[in-house]
XYZ file of C-alpha atoms in Angstrom:
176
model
C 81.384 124.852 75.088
C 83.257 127.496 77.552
C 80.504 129.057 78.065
C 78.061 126.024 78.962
C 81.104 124.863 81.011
C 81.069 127.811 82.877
C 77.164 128.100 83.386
C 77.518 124.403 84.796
C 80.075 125.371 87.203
C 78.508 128.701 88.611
C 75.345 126.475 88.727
C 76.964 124.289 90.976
C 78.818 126.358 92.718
C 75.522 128.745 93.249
C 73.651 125.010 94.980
C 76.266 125.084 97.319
C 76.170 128.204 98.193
C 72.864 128.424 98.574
C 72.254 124.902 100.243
C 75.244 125.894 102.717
C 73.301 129.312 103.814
C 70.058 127.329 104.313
C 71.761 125.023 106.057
C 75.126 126.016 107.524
C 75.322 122.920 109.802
C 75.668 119.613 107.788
C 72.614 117.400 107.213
C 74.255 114.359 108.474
C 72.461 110.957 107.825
C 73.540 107.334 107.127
C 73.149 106.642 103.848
C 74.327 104.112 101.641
C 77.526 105.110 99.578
C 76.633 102.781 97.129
C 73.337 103.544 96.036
C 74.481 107.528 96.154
C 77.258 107.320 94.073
C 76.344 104.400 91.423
C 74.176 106.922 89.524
C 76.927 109.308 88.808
C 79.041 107.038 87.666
C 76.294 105.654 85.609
C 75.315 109.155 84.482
C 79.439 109.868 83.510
C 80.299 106.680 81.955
C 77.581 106.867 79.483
C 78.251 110.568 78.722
C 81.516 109.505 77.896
C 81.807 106.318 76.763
C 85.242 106.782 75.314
C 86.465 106.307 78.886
C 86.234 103.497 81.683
C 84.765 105.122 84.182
C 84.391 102.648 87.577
C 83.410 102.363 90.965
C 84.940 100.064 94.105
C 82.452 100.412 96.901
C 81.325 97.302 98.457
C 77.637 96.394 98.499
C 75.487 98.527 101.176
C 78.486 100.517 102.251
C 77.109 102.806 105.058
C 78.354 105.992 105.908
C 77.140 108.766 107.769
C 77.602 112.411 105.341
C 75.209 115.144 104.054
C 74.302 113.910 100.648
C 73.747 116.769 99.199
C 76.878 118.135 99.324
C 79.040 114.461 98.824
C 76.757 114.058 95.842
C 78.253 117.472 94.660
C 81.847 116.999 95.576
C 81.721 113.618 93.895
C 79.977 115.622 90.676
C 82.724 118.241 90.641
C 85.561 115.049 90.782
C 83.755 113.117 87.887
C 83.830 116.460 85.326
C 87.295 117.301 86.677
C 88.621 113.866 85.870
C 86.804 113.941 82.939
C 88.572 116.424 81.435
C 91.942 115.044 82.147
C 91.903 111.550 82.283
C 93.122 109.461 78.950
C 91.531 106.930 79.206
C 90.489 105.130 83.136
C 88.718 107.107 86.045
C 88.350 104.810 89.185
C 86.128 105.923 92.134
C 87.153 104.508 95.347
C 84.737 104.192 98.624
C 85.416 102.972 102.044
C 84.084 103.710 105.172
C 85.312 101.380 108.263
C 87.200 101.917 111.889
C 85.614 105.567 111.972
C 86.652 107.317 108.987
C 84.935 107.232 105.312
C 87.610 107.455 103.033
C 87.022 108.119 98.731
C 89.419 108.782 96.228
C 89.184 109.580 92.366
C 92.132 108.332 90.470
C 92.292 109.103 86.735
C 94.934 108.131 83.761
C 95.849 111.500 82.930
C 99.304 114.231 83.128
C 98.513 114.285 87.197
C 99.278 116.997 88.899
C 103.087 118.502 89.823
C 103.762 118.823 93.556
C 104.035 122.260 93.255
C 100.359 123.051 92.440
C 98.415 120.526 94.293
C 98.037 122.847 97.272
C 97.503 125.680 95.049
C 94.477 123.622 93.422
C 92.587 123.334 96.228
C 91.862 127.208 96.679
C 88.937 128.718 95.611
C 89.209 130.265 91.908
C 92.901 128.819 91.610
C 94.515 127.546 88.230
C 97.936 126.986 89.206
C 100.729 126.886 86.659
C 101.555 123.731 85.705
C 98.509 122.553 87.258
C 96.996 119.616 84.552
C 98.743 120.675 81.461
C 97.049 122.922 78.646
C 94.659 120.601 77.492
C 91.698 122.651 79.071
C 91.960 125.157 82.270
C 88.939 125.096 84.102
C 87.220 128.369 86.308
C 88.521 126.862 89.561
C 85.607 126.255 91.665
C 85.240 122.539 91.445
C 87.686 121.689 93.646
C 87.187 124.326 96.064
C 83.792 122.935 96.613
C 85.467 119.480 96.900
C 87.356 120.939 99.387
C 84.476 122.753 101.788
C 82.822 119.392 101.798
C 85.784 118.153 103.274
C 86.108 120.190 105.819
C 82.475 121.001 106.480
C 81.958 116.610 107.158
C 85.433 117.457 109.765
C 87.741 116.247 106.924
C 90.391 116.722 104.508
C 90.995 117.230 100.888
C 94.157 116.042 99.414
C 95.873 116.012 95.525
C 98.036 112.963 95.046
C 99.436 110.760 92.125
C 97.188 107.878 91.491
C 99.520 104.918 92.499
C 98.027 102.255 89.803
C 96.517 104.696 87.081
C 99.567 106.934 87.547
C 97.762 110.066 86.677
C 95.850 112.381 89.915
C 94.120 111.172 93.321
C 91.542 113.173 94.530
C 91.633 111.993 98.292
C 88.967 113.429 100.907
C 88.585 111.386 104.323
C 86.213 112.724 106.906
C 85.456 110.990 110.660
C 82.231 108.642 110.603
C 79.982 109.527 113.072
C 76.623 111.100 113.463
């Protein structure tokens, strides 16, 4: 299971990469939030149906992002959360007044203070990061993170207000 967890993550990890070289300058394009996100979620909850995976986007939410690369970052949130959360995962779109906004809120440990910068560095597994439950290779959230700032954004680790486990927050301006 390490090892197919690994493979998945330098496969990912690899598409980036790669899709970044081709194209080092975002391929931004309105596209629906919605309709680009729904099948993850889809895909997730019924890989693990032992947990309520859910999306809040309204209807025909319109954003403008590359979406290749938000498809990924939102990928690399859903198996992160995945491996944490106890028993909720909530995805959370909103684009409006110029900024797109989407956070990932799970049920699980959360993260201490003290490691969620530490977390969002490439190949970092801070102590005291998620618990011991399962470490992972540290590249998920970096790539979380260069989508971020690649759409002119930010990356943040919070607590999840309502689920009271982590928030994934990433905000970038809305604009062509």
């Amino acid at each position: 299971a390490d090892l197919q967890e690994l493979e998945t993550i330098a496969t990912h990890y690899l598409d980036f990469a790669r899709q970044e070289a081709l194209n080092p300058v975002l391929q931004l394009s309105r596209v629906r939030l919605d309709e680009l996100l729904a099948p993850l979620i889809a895909g997730y909850a019924q890989a693990h149906p032992a947990l309520i995976i859910a999306m809040d986007c309204p209807a025909q939410q319109w954003a403008h992002a590359d979406a290749f690369s938000l498809r990924r970052a939102v990928d690399n949130l859903l198996a992160n959360a995945t491996r944490y959360a106890r028993g909720r995962i909530l995805l959370r779109v909103r684009a409006a007044h110029g900024v797109c906004r989407l956070t990932l809120d799970d049920d699980g440990e959360g993260v201490p203070r003290e490691a969620q910068r530490a977390l969002l560095k490439p190949f970092s597994q801070a102590e005291g990061g998620r618990g011991e439950r399962e470490k992972g290779f540290g590249l998920g959230l970096y790539i979380v993170v260069r989508t971020s700032l690649l759409h002119g954004g930010r990356a943040r680790i919070l607590s999840a207000p309502k689920l009271q486990g982590a928030r994934i927050a990433l905000c970038w301006p809305d604009r062509p």
